[in-house]
Tab-separated table of C-alpha atoms in Angstrom:
chain	number	residue	atom	x	y	z
O	28	MET	CA	113.306	144.136	162.514
O	29	LYS	CA	110.538	142.503	161.110
O	30	ARG	CA	110.381	143.595	157.734
O	31	LYS	CA	114.372	143.012	158.156
O	32	ILE	CA	113.830	139.062	158.574
O	33	VAL	CA	111.663	137.651	155.344
O	34	ASN	CA	108.139	136.105	156.248
O	35	PHE	CA	108.832	136.583	160.598
O	36	ARG	CA	105.816	135.967	162.711
O	37	ASP	CA	104.808	134.129	165.076
O	38	ILE	CA	102.245	130.637	165.256
O	39	GLY	CA	99.923	131.253	168.140
O	40	GLY	CA	97.767	132.627	169.389
O	41	PHE	CA	94.815	130.024	168.287
O	42	SER	CA	92.490	128.707	169.627
O	43	ASN	CA	91.552	124.933	169.370
O	44	ASP	CA	88.484	122.603	170.048
O	45	SER	CA	88.790	123.014	173.591
O	46	ASN	CA	88.867	126.694	174.265
O	47	GLN	CA	92.852	125.954	174.543
O	48	PHE	CA	95.229	128.497	173.159
O	49	ILE	CA	98.449	127.720	171.484
O	50	LYS	CA	101.188	130.500	173.563
O	51	GLU	CA	102.595	133.023	172.014
O	52	LYS	CA	105.724	134.239	172.013
O	53	GLN	CA	106.906	130.237	172.177
O	54	ILE	CA	107.690	129.714	168.502
O	55	TYR	CA	108.485	132.033	165.966
O	56	ARG	CA	108.935	131.600	161.866
O	57	ALA	CA	110.638	132.716	159.380
O	58	GLY	CA	112.987	132.573	156.222
O	59	ASN	CA	116.507	132.963	155.721
O	60	LEU	CA	118.113	134.938	159.228
O	61	SER	CA	120.647	136.770	156.198
O	62	GLN	CA	119.086	140.004	156.511
O	63	ILE	CA	120.601	140.482	160.419
O	64	LYS	CA	123.729	142.052	160.032
O	65	SER	CA	124.503	142.775	163.926
O	66	ILE	CA	123.035	141.748	167.053
O	67	SER	CA	120.025	144.031	167.558
O	68	PRO	CA	118.065	145.232	170.340
O	69	ALA	CA	115.093	144.418	168.096
O	70	PHE	CA	115.438	141.409	167.588
O	71	SER	CA	117.564	140.777	170.830
O	72	SER	CA	113.783	141.624	172.811
O	73	TYR	CA	111.933	138.093	171.308
O	74	LYS	CA	115.214	135.958	173.895
O	75	ILE	CA	115.061	132.887	170.708
O	76	ALA	CA	116.441	130.511	172.744
O	77	THR	CA	117.067	127.804	170.053
O	78	VAL	CA	116.569	128.300	166.033
O	79	ILE	CA	115.446	125.475	163.780
O	80	ASP	CA	117.491	125.665	160.526
O	81	LEU	CA	115.606	123.494	158.104
O	82	ARG	CA	117.679	124.651	154.501
O	83	THR	CA	121.275	122.325	153.482
O	84	LEU	CA	124.550	122.911	153.479
O	85	VAL	CA	124.494	124.577	150.227
O	86	GLU	CA	121.931	127.106	151.121
O	87	LYS	CA	123.007	128.084	154.219
O	88	GLY	CA	126.445	129.144	152.339
O	89	TYR	CA	124.324	131.257	149.730
O	90	HIS	CA	122.439	133.101	152.727
O	91	TYR	CA	125.132	132.754	155.186
O	92	THR	CA	123.592	134.090	158.762
O	93	ARG	CA	125.583	136.099	160.943
O	94	TYR	CA	123.608	136.661	164.021
O	95	ASP	CA	125.042	135.039	166.773
O	96	PHE	CA	122.508	132.574	167.778
O	97	LYS	CA	123.565	130.431	171.290
O	98	ASN	CA	121.368	126.769	170.017
O	99	VAL	CA	121.148	126.480	166.416
O	100	VAL	CA	120.171	122.902	165.331
O	101	ASN	CA	120.232	122.149	161.647
O	102	VAL	CA	117.360	120.002	160.015
O	103	PRO	CA	117.976	120.041	156.339
O	104	LEU	CA	114.600	118.733	155.567
O	105	VAL	CA	114.642	117.728	152.393
O	106	ASP	CA	114.694	114.094	151.049
O	107	LYS	CA	117.990	113.493	149.317
O	108	ASN	CA	117.500	112.134	146.636
O	109	ARG	CA	114.423	114.407	145.693
O	110	GLN	CA	115.678	118.373	146.172
O	111	LEU	CA	113.866	121.105	143.993
O	112	LEU	CA	117.131	122.003	142.186
O	113	ASN	CA	118.276	118.054	141.455
O	114	ARG	CA	119.208	117.546	138.334
O	115	LYS	CA	116.011	116.689	136.526
O	116	THR	CA	114.205	119.671	138.543
O	117	LEU	CA	116.538	121.581	136.322
O	118	LYS	CA	116.225	119.755	133.171
O	119	LEU	CA	112.433	121.007	133.733
O	120	ILE	CA	113.431	123.952	134.214
O	121	SER	CA	116.203	124.493	131.587
O	122	GLY	CA	113.646	123.150	129.815
O	123	LYS	CA	109.545	124.158	127.982
O	124	ALA	CA	108.596	123.704	131.758
O	125	THR	CA	104.769	125.127	132.106
O	126	GLU	CA	103.117	126.050	134.994
O	127	LYS	CA	101.478	122.721	135.486
O	128	ASP	CA	104.855	121.216	135.718
O	129	LEU	CA	105.959	123.438	138.120
O	130	GLU	CA	103.260	123.334	140.192
O	131	ASN	CA	103.458	118.757	140.324
O	132	LEU	CA	106.843	119.495	141.673
O	133	MET	CA	105.872	121.335	144.245
O	134	ILE	CA	103.488	119.504	144.825
O	135	ASP	CA	105.808	116.355	144.800
O	136	THR	CA	108.106	118.391	147.186
O	137	TYR	CA	105.168	117.971	150.110
O	138	LYS	CA	104.746	114.547	149.722
O	139	ASN	CA	108.110	113.804	149.870
O	140	MET	CA	108.547	115.875	153.482
O	141	ALA	CA	105.591	114.240	154.429
O	142	LEU	CA	107.095	110.442	153.340
O	143	TYR	CA	110.664	110.417	153.738
O	144	CYS	CA	111.484	113.311	156.479
O	145	GLN	CA	110.211	111.491	159.326
O	146	ASP	CA	113.799	111.392	161.667
O	147	GLU	CA	114.193	114.934	160.790
O	148	ILE	CA	110.453	115.463	161.913
O	149	ASN	CA	111.038	113.678	165.198
O	150	THR	CA	113.978	116.130	165.521
O	151	ILE	CA	112.407	118.188	165.095
O	152	PHE	CA	108.941	117.981	167.059
O	153	SER	CA	111.696	116.263	170.240
O	154	LEU	CA	113.096	119.789	170.577
O	155	LEU	CA	109.661	120.856	171.221
O	156	THR	CA	109.170	118.461	174.224
O	157	GLU	CA	112.562	120.486	176.944
O	158	GLU	CA	111.123	123.816	177.882
O	159	LYS	CA	114.970	125.466	178.301
O	160	ASN	CA	114.204	125.119	174.275
O	161	PHE	CA	111.775	127.925	174.099
O	162	PRO	CA	111.252	130.474	172.723
O	163	LEU	CA	112.711	129.124	169.751
O	164	LEU	CA	112.783	129.894	165.661
O	165	ILE	CA	111.749	127.905	162.981
O	166	HIS	CA	113.504	128.678	159.284
O	167	CYS	CA	114.237	127.695	155.864
O	168	SER	CA	115.545	130.108	152.921
O	169	ALA	CA	111.878	131.634	151.949
O	170	GLY	CA	110.292	130.362	155.300
O	171	LYS	CA	106.917	129.824	153.159
O	172	ASP	CA	106.960	125.470	152.032
O	173	ARG	CA	109.139	123.510	154.483
O	174	THR	CA	108.730	126.148	157.654
O	175	GLY	CA	105.380	125.934	156.439
O	176	PHE	CA	104.955	121.813	156.895
O	177	ILE	CA	106.490	121.505	159.558
O	178	VAL	CA	103.911	124.769	161.323
O	179	ALA	CA	100.963	123.128	159.931
O	180	LEU	CA	102.346	119.884	161.765
O	181	ILE	CA	102.827	121.783	164.922
O	182	GLN	CA	99.032	123.588	164.745
O	183	LEU	CA	96.988	120.719	163.510
O	184	LEU	CA	98.443	118.686	166.860
O	185	LEU	CA	97.615	121.119	168.648
O	186	GLU	CA	94.216	120.256	167.440
O	187	ILE	CA	93.885	123.996	165.775
O	188	PRO	CA	90.855	123.745	163.358
O	189	TYR	CA	92.355	123.428	159.727
O	190	GLN	CA	90.906	126.338	157.956
O	191	ILE	CA	93.116	128.108	160.540
O	192	VAL	CA	96.034	126.580	159.731
O	193	LEU	CA	95.136	126.098	156.290
O	194	THR	CA	95.229	130.512	156.319
O	195	HIS	CA	97.685	130.367	158.239
O	196	TYR	CA	99.727	128.932	156.111
O	197	LEU	CA	98.261	130.796	152.757
O	198	ALA	CA	99.630	134.015	155.331
O	199	SER	CA	103.270	133.452	153.247
O	200	ASN	CA	102.152	134.500	150.004
O	201	ASP	CA	101.600	138.382	151.710
O	202	HIS	CA	105.058	138.124	153.199
O	203	VAL	CA	107.754	137.115	150.461
O	204	THR	CA	106.943	137.937	147.286
O	205	LYS	CA	110.529	140.534	146.959
O	206	SER	CA	112.448	138.405	148.900
O	207	LEU	CA	111.564	135.414	145.483
O	208	ARG	CA	112.272	137.838	143.269
O	209	GLY	CA	116.207	137.159	143.166
O	210	PRO	CA	115.712	132.651	142.945
O	211	ALA	CA	112.975	133.775	140.115
O	212	ARG	CA	115.122	135.435	137.782
O	213	LEU	CA	117.589	132.770	139.125
O	214	LEU	CA	115.081	130.611	137.521
O	215	LYS	CA	114.781	132.468	134.988
O	216	THR	CA	118.577	132.294	133.887
O	217	ILE	CA	118.429	128.817	134.332
O	218	SER	CA	116.038	128.800	131.681
O	219	PHE	CA	117.920	130.827	129.040
O	220	ASN	CA	113.810	133.247	129.757
O	221	ARG	CA	112.169	130.273	128.868
O	222	LEU	CA	110.093	130.774	132.379
O	223	ASP	CA	108.135	133.809	132.780
O	224	ASP	CA	106.480	135.084	136.248
O	225	GLN	CA	103.562	133.110	135.099
O	226	THR	CA	104.588	129.955	134.845
O	227	LEU	CA	107.017	130.851	137.685
O	228	LYS	CA	104.154	131.058	140.165
O	229	PRO	CA	104.653	127.627	140.981
O	230	ILE	CA	107.497	128.112	142.376
O	231	THR	CA	107.142	131.630	144.252
O	232	THR	CA	103.682	131.163	146.030
O	233	VAL	CA	102.537	128.668	148.927
O	234	ARG	CA	98.935	127.289	147.548
O	235	LYS	CA	96.807	124.713	149.541
O	236	GLU	CA	96.933	121.760	146.764
O	237	TYR	CA	100.538	121.440	148.620
O	238	LEU	CA	100.048	121.263	152.263
O	239	ASP	CA	97.096	119.209	151.266
O	240	ALA	CA	98.902	116.538	148.689
O	241	ALA	CA	101.113	116.230	152.257
O	242	LEU	CA	98.199	116.292	154.753
O	243	ASP	CA	96.376	113.760	152.544
O	244	LEU	CA	99.171	111.316	152.537
O	245	ILE	CA	99.249	111.209	155.830
O	246	TYR	CA	95.729	111.412	157.022
O	247	ALA	CA	95.322	108.127	155.023
O	248	LYS	CA	97.149	106.042	156.661
O	249	HIS	CA	96.697	107.712	160.729
O	250	SER	CA	93.287	109.555	162.627
O	251	SER	CA	95.608	111.767	163.152
O	252	ILE	CA	99.077	114.167	162.699
O	253	GLU	CA	99.578	113.467	166.879
O	254	ALA	CA	99.330	109.422	165.047
O	255	PHE	CA	101.426	110.127	162.077
O	256	LEU	CA	104.359	111.354	164.731
O	257	VAL	CA	103.831	108.450	167.250
O	258	THR	CA	103.964	106.283	164.239
O	259	ASP	CA	106.228	106.941	161.697
O	260	CYS	CA	108.099	109.499	163.415
O	261	ASN	CA	109.022	107.672	166.954
O	262	MET	CA	107.552	109.844	169.408
O	263	SER	CA	106.367	108.821	171.980
O	264	ILE	CA	102.824	109.458	173.552
O	265	ASP	CA	104.659	110.738	176.407
O	266	ASP	CA	106.616	113.344	174.031
O	267	ILE	CA	103.126	114.703	172.772
O	268	LYS	CA	101.739	115.622	175.895
O	269	LYS	CA	105.326	117.280	176.639
O	270	ILE	CA	104.616	119.626	173.652
O	271	LYS	CA	100.892	120.583	174.500
O	272	ASP	CA	101.872	121.812	177.601
O	273	ASN	CA	105.087	123.853	177.191
O	274	LEU	CA	102.625	125.371	173.792
O	275	LEU	CA	98.592	124.855	174.570
O	276	SER	CA	97.389	127.742	177.916
């Protein structure tokens, strides 16, 4: 079953410096779920209660999810004016973009999630306060960027050491290679084959620089992810406590 769902894995099992562990089998992460065409006994065994879909409506139409989830919450995690495939981006891709140009594009994408998606982050983390919503699955198209950013915030809130969070984040590079062949071909077509695999690599992989770009913005203003969630994303201290109680053992 895992082979059919892109980048499917548990975000738990890691310990923090207080010797507390993120509970396993409570939050899973993945790419799009369009590979599941009917109820699978193997997938049903995970007993997913809530799905958080970070994709836009356009993406949902492109990769339609056929699995009949009872509770799906769509939270498009994009700054509406700075989407990856907006006119400016398409112009860049169809021109003579370099690998560095596309790397900067991805860095900006991550920065914008930290700067402009506070309401969406509030919606996501509010779901983590309710025990009834678990087990929970968070996904986007490839499960590497938007999902990777949100998962990193969750793990850092639970005080998992940064290096462990980073290693978990970078593991997407081992899980999504085949799934991104289609999008890579599309980008090559848009660019009239001006962009080769190496040039496109910043878009088809995750990099430490991407996650760091978002986290550096957050830590420039706040002492912790908890402070960011409370101050910028309007979470309460009680909300934070509920999340930790639900996810730490």
